[in-house]
XYZ file of C-alpha atoms in Angstrom:
493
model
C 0.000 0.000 0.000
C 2.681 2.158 0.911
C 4.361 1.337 -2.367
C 1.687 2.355 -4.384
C 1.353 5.736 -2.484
C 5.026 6.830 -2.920
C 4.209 5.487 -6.982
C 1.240 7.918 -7.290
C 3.285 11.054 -5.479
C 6.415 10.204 -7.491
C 3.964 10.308 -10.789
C 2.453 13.595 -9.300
C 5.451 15.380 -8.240
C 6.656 14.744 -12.022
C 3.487 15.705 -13.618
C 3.721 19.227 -11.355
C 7.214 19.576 -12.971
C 5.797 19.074 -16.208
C 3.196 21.693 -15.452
C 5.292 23.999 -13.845
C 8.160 24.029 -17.391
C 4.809 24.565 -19.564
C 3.745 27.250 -17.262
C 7.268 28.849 -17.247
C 7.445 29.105 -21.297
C 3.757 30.241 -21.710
C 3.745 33.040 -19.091
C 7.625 33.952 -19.948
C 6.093 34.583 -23.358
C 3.319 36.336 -22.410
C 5.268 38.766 -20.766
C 3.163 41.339 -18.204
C -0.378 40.405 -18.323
C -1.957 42.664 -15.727
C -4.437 44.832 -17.341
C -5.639 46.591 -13.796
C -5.132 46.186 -10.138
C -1.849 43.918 -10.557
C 0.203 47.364 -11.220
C -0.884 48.669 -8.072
C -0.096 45.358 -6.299
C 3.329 45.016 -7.780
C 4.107 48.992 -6.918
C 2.678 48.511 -3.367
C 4.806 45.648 -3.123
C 8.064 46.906 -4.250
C 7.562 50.711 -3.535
C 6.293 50.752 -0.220
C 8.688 53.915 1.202
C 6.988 55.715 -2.324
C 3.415 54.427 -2.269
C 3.224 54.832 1.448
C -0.358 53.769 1.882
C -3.890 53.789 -0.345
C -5.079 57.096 0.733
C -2.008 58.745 -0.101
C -1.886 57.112 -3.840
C -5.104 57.099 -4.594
C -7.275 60.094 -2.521
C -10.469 59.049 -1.995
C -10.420 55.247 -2.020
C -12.202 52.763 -0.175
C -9.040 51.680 1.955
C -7.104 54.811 3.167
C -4.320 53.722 5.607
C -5.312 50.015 5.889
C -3.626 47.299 3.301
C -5.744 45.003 2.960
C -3.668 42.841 0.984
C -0.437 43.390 3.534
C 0.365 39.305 3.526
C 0.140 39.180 -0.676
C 2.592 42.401 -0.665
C 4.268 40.635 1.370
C 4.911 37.816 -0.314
C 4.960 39.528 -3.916
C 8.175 41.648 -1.428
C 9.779 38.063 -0.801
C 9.581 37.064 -4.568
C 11.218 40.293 -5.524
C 14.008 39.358 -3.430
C 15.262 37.028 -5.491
C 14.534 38.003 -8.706
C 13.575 41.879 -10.349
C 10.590 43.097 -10.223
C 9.821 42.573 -13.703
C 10.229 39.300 -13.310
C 7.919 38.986 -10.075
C 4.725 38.598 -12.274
C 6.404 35.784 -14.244
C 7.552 33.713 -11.299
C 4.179 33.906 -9.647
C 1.963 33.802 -12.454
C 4.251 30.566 -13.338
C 3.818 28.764 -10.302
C -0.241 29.940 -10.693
C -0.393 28.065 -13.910
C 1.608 24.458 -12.588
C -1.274 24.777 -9.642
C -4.198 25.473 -12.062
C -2.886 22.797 -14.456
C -2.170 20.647 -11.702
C -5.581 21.115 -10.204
C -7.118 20.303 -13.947
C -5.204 16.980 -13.673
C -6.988 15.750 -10.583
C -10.292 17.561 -11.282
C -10.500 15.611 -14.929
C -9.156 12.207 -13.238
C -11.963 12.752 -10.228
C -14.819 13.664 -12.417
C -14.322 11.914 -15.733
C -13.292 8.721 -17.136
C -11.107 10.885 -19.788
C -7.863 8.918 -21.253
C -5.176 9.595 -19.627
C -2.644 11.024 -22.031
C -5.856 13.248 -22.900
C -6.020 14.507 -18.956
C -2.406 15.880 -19.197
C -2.929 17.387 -22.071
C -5.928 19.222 -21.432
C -4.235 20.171 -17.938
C -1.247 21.691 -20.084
C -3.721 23.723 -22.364
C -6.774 24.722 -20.353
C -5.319 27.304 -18.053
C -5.014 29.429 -21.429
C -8.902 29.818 -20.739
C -8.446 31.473 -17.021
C -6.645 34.554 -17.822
C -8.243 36.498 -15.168
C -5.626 34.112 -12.463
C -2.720 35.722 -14.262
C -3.412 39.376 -13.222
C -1.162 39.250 -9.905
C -3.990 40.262 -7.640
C -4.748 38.437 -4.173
C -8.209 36.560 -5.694
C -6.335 34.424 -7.668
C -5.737 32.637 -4.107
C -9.090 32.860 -3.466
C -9.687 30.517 -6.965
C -6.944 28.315 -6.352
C -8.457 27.645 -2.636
C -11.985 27.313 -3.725
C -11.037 24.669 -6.528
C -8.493 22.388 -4.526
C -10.953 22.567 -1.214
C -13.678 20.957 -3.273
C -11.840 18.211 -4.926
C -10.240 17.236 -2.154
C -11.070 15.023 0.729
C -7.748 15.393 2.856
C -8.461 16.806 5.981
C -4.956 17.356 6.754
C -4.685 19.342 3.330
C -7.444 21.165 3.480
C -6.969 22.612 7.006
C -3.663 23.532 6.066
C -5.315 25.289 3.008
C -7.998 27.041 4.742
C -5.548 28.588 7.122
C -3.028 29.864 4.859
C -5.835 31.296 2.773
C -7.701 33.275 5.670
C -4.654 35.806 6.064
C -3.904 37.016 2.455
C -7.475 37.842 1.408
C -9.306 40.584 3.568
C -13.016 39.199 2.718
C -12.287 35.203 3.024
C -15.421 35.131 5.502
C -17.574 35.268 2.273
C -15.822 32.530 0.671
C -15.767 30.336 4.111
C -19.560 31.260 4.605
C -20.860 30.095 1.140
C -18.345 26.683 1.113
C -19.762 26.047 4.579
C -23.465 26.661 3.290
C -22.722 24.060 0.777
C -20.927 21.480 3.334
C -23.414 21.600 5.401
C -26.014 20.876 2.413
C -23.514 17.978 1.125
C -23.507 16.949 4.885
C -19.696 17.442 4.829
C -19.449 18.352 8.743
C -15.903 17.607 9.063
C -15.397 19.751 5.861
C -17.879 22.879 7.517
C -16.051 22.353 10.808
C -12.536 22.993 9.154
C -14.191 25.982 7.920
C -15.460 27.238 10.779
C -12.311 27.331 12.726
C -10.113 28.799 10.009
C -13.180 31.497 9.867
C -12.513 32.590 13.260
C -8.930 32.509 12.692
C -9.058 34.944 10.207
C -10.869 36.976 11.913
C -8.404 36.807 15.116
C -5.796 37.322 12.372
C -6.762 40.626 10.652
C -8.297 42.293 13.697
C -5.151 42.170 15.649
C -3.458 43.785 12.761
C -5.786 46.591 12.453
C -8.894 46.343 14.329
C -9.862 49.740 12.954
C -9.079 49.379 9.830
C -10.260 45.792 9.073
C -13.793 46.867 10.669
C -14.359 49.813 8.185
C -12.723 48.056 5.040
C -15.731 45.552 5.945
C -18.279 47.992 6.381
C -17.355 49.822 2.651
C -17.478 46.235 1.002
C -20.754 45.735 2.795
C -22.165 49.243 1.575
C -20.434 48.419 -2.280
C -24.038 49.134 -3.647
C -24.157 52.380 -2.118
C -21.308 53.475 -3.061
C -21.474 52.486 -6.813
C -24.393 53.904 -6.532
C -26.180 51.898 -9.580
C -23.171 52.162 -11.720
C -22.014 48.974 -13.092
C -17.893 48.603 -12.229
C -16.102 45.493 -13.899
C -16.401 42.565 -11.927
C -19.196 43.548 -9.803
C -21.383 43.573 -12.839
C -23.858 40.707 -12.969
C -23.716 37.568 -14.952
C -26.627 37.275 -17.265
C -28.774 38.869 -14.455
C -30.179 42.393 -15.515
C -28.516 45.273 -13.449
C -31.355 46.910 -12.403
C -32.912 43.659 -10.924
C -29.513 43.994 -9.075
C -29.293 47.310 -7.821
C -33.275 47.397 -7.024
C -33.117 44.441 -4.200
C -29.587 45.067 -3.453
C -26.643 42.303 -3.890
C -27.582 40.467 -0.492
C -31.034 39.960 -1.439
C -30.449 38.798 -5.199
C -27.948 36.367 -3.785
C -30.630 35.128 -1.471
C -33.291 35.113 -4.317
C -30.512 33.185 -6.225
C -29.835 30.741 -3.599
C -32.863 29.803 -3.143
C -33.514 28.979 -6.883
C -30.363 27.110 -6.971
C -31.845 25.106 -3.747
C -35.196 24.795 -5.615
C -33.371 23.271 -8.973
C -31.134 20.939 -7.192
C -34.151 19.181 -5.245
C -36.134 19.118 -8.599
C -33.156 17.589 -10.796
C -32.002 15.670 -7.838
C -28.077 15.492 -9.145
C -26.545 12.027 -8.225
C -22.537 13.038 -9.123
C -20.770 15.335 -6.583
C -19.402 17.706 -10.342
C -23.125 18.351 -10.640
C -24.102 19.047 -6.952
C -21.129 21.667 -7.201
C -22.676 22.964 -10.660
C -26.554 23.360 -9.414
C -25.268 25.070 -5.942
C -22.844 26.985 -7.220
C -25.061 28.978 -9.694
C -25.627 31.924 -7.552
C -22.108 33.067 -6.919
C -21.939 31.934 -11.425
C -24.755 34.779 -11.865
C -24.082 37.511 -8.981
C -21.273 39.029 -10.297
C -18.201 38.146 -13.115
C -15.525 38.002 -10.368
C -17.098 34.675 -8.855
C -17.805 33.502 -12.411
C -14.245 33.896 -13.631
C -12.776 32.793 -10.290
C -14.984 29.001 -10.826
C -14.451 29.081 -14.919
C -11.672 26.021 -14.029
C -14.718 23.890 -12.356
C -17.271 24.983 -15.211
C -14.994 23.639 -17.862
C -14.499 20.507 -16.043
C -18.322 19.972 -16.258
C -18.784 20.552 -19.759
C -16.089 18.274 -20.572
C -17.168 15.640 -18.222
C -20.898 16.177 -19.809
C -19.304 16.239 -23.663
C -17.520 12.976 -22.644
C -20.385 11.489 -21.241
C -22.543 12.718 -24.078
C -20.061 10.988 -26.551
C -20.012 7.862 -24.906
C -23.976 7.417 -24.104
C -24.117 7.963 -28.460
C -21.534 5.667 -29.389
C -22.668 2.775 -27.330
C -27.210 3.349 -27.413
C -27.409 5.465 -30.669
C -30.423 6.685 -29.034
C -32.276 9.271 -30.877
C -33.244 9.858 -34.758
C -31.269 13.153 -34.655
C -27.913 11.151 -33.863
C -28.375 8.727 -36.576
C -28.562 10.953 -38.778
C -24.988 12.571 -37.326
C -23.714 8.933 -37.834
C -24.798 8.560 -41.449
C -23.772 12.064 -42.532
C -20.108 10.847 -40.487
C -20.170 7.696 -42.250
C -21.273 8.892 -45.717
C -19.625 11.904 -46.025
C -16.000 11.665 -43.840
C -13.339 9.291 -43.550
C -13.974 8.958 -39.447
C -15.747 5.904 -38.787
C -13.754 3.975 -40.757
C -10.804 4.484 -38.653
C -9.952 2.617 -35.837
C -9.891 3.926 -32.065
C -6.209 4.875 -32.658
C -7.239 6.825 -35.253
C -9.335 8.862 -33.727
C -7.578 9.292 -30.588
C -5.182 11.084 -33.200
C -7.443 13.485 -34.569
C -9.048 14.497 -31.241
C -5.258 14.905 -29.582
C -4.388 17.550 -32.999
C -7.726 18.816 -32.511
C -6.936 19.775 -28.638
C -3.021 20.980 -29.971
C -4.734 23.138 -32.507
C -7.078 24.178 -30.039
C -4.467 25.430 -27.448
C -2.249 26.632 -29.868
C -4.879 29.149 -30.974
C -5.130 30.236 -27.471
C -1.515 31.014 -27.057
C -1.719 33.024 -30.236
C -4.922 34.805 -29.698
C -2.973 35.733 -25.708
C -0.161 36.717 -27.095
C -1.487 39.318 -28.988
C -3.965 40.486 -26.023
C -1.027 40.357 -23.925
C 1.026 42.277 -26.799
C -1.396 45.528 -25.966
C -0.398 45.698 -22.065
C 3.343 45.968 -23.110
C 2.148 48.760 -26.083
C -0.026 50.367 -23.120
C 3.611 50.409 -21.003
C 5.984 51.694 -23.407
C 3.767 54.349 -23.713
C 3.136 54.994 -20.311
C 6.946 55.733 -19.721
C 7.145 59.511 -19.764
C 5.631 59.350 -16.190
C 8.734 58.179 -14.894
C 10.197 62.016 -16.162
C 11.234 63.820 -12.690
C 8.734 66.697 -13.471
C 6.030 63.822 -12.877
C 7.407 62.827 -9.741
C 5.853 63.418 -6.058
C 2.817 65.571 -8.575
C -1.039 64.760 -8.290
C -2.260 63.526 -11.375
C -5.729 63.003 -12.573
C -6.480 60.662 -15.665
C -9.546 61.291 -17.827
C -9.972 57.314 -17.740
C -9.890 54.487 -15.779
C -7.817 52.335 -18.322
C -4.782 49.691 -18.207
C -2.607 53.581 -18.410
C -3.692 54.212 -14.989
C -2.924 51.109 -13.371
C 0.409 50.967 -15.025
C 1.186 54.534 -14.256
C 1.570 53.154 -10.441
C 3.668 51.036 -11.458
C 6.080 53.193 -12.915
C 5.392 56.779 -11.121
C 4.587 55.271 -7.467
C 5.184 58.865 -5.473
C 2.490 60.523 -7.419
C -0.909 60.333 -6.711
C -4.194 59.573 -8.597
C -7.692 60.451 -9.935
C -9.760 58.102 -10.209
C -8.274 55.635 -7.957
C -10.606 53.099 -7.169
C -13.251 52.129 -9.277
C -15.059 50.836 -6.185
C -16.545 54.013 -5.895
C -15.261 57.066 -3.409
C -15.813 56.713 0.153
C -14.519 60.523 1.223
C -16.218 62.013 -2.132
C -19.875 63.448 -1.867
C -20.763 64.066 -5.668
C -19.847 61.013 -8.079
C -21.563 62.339 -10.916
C -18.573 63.161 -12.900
C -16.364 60.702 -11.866
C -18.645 57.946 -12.777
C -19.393 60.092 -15.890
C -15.409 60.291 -16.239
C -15.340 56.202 -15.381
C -17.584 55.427 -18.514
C -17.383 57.858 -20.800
C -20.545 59.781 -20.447
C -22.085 62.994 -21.899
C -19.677 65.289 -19.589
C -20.921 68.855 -18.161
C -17.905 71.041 -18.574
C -19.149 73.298 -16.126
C -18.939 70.095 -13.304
C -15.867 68.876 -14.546
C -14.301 72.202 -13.966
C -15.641 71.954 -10.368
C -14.187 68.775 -9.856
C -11.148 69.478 -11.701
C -10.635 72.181 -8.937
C -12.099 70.297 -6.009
C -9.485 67.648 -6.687
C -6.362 70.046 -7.439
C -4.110 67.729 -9.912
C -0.554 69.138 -11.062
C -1.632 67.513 -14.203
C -4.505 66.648 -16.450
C -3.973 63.803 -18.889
C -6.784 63.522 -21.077
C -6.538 60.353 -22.952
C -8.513 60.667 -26.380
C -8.433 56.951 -27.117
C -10.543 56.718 -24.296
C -12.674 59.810 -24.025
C -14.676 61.135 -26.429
C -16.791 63.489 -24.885
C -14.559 66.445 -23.724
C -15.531 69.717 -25.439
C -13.585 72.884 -24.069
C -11.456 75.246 -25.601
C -7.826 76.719 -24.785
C -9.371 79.630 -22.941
C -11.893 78.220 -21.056
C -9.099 75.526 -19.622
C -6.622 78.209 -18.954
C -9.355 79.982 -16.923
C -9.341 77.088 -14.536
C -5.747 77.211 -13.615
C -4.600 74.735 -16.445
C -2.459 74.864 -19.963
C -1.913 72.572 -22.957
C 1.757 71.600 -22.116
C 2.000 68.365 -24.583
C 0.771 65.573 -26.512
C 2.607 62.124 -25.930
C 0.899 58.819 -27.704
C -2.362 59.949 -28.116
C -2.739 62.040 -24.140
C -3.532 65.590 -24.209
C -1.249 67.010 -21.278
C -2.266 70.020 -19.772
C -0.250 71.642 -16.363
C -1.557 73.553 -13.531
C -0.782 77.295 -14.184
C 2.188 78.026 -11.295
């Protein structure tokens, strides 16, 4: 027995090292892949003496003095130790592909009855899909904990998993609550129990740290509807859901609404397979808002694979309905398929799934290709006139987020697309955010109400600025240049 367990590590610990060279060429070629809040993380991590704190990089934002992401600096800090910090995204965003390929390997061998050869490949490949883990922000731990505490049934394991987790993500209650709401359902008590005590751990944990800070952090997430204040920002945005429904009961009481129609389909359908339990109670946190969605992609694509399979193998052995006879005759009519043998087709399908990936590689790369562009451009901020200056972006695009990155003792506006905490009227920052019908008249206001050095207006981005060179010189500011498409205008000394 013991042989056979040191067989099946030895096999594992290889496959990992398999996983972790394919992750290493892919994200090496990628290059930076961080198209928002990974900047900010990376320049909070290796600027701290600069960036100082959120309130004094970003006025405004929902977090002020308290880091809520302290232990991922941290250990973003500790990477950079050993290698530069343009290399920090690569090693971590390398070792985040081995785990998600590694965690597509068991996933595929627990749900499915998928070849072998076919598992590692599609482990290799599939990460491609889950771009949103390769954005060096602190979720991506909450993905990787989700996925590996529901396919596994090691105590040991997951304990140790649920208490590393608790301390590098500030709202890992929500994440404990719903896994423990769907333990208990499972009747998983040891699982819920595990859950419990890591809960109150992290809770221990972050308000010894900050007991101030952790408290109001907690109450602004809690109040994130009123301060969007309707507006739809990224990831909070709904998934298939209309907004509206969203923002007129609120986002606990659609979750609610949502959990209880995920309770009311899995007692119709009755689900027999633990993948498909997972599916039917997992729907609410699928439809409440993209961040959950892209955070369980991994365990979506491991059902519709397991269902294809499935699918594929019900056909080929019942030939059950009209509709797939016909498939078969066109196949065996028209194509060369059925008359080759199981070999044979194993061929095809593994091109198929080459092809497949291969495409994805390409079609990231030249996504990818756009954040580099975006940073080359972005360079003149790290000129000493832009130093130690408060500037304010007409956008809140990839520019921003990267101008952190390089320029971390400025300051910035709009900093947190949250939604201000310290700001009364949002109007024209949300109409800044999305590129409404501006008001000159209130953008002046809050042009002076905010008092940047600089104003880069980026006309890529903006389309609805209409002022001329007198009117912006009467408000303290004049054109001073034009560098890739930004409209650079300085405060009148």
């Amino acid at each position: 027995m013991n042989q056979i367990k040191n067989n099946k590590l030895l096999e594992l610990g290889f496959l990992y090292l398999l996983f972790l060279a394919f992750g290493i060429f892919f994200i090496s070629s990628f290059g930076f892949t961080m198209p928002d809040d990974g900047w900010r993380h990376l320049a909070m991590a290796s600027y701290p003496e600069q960036v100082q704190s959120w309130g004094r990089i970003y006025p405004h934002t929902l977090y002020e003095d308290f880091d809520p992401w302290f232990m991922w600096h941290n250990l973003l800090r500790f990477v950079n130790n050993f290698v530069s910090i343009e290399k920090v995204p690569i090693v971590v965003n390398s070792i985040v592909y081995s785990f998600l390929s590694l965690w597509y390997f068991l996933a595929l061998k627990k749900f499915t009855k998928i070849d072998k050869l076919f598992i590692i490949i599609l482990a290799i490949g599939l990460p491609l899909l889950n771009y949103r883990y390769f954005f060096l922000r602190a979720d991506i731990l909450s993905g990787l904990f989700v996925l590996y505490f529901l396919i596994s049934k090691n105590k040991i394991l997951i304990t140790a998993l649920a208490f590393i987790y608790a301390p590098f993500y500030y709202v890992f209650w929500f994440y404990f609550a719903y896994l423990g709401y769907l333990n208990l359902l499972l009747k998983e008590y040891s699982k819920f129990i595990i859950l419990s005590l890591a809960m109150v751990f992290g809770f221990v944990f972050y308000l010894s740290y900050d007991f101030h800070g952790f408290l109001q952090m907690t109450q602004n997430v809690l109040n994130n509807d009123i301060l969007l204040q309707g507006h739809s920002v990224g990831e909070s945005k709904p998934f298939i859901i209309s907004l509206d429904i969203k923002n007129y009961l609120g986002s606990s009481l659609t979750l609610i609404f949502l959990m209880l129609f995920s309770l009311l389909l899995y007692f119709v359908f009755k689900p027999t397979t633990l993948l498909t339990k997972y599916i039917f109670l997992l729907i609410p946190l699928f439809l409440i808002q993209y961040r959950f969605l892209y955070t369980l992609q991994p365990l979506f694509y491991i059902f519709f694979l397991h269902t294809v399979y499935n699918s594929y193998t019900i056909i080929r052995k019942n030939n059950l309905t009209y509709f797939v006879n016909l498939i078969k005759t066109f196949f065996k009519e028209r194509t060369y398929f059925p008359s080759l043998d199981t070999r044979g087709k194993k061929i095809i399908v593994f091109i198929l799934l080459v092809l497949f990936f291969f495409y994805q590689y390409t079609d990231n790369l030249k996504g990818y290709s756009a954040i580099q562009e975006d940073l080359t451009q972005m360079n003149f901020l790290k000129e000493n006139e832009f130093k130690n200056k408060k500037i304010l972006f007409s956008s809140m695009s990839t520019s921003v987020y990267i101008a952190t990155f390089l320029n971390p003792s400025a300051s910035y506006v709009p900093g947190c697309s949250l939604g201000w905490v310290t700001y009364k009227n949002k109007k024209t920052y949300f109409d800044l955010l999305f590129d409404n019908k501006l008001n000159m008249n209130d953008f002046y206001i809050f042009l002076n109400e905010n008092k940047p050095d600089y104003l880069i207006i980026d006309t890529l981005a903006n389309s609805n600025f209409n002022f001329s060179h007198e009117e912006i010189k009467n408000n303290g500011f004049i054109f001073y240049k034009i560098i890739n498409s930004k409209l650079i205008f300085r405060k009148i000394k």
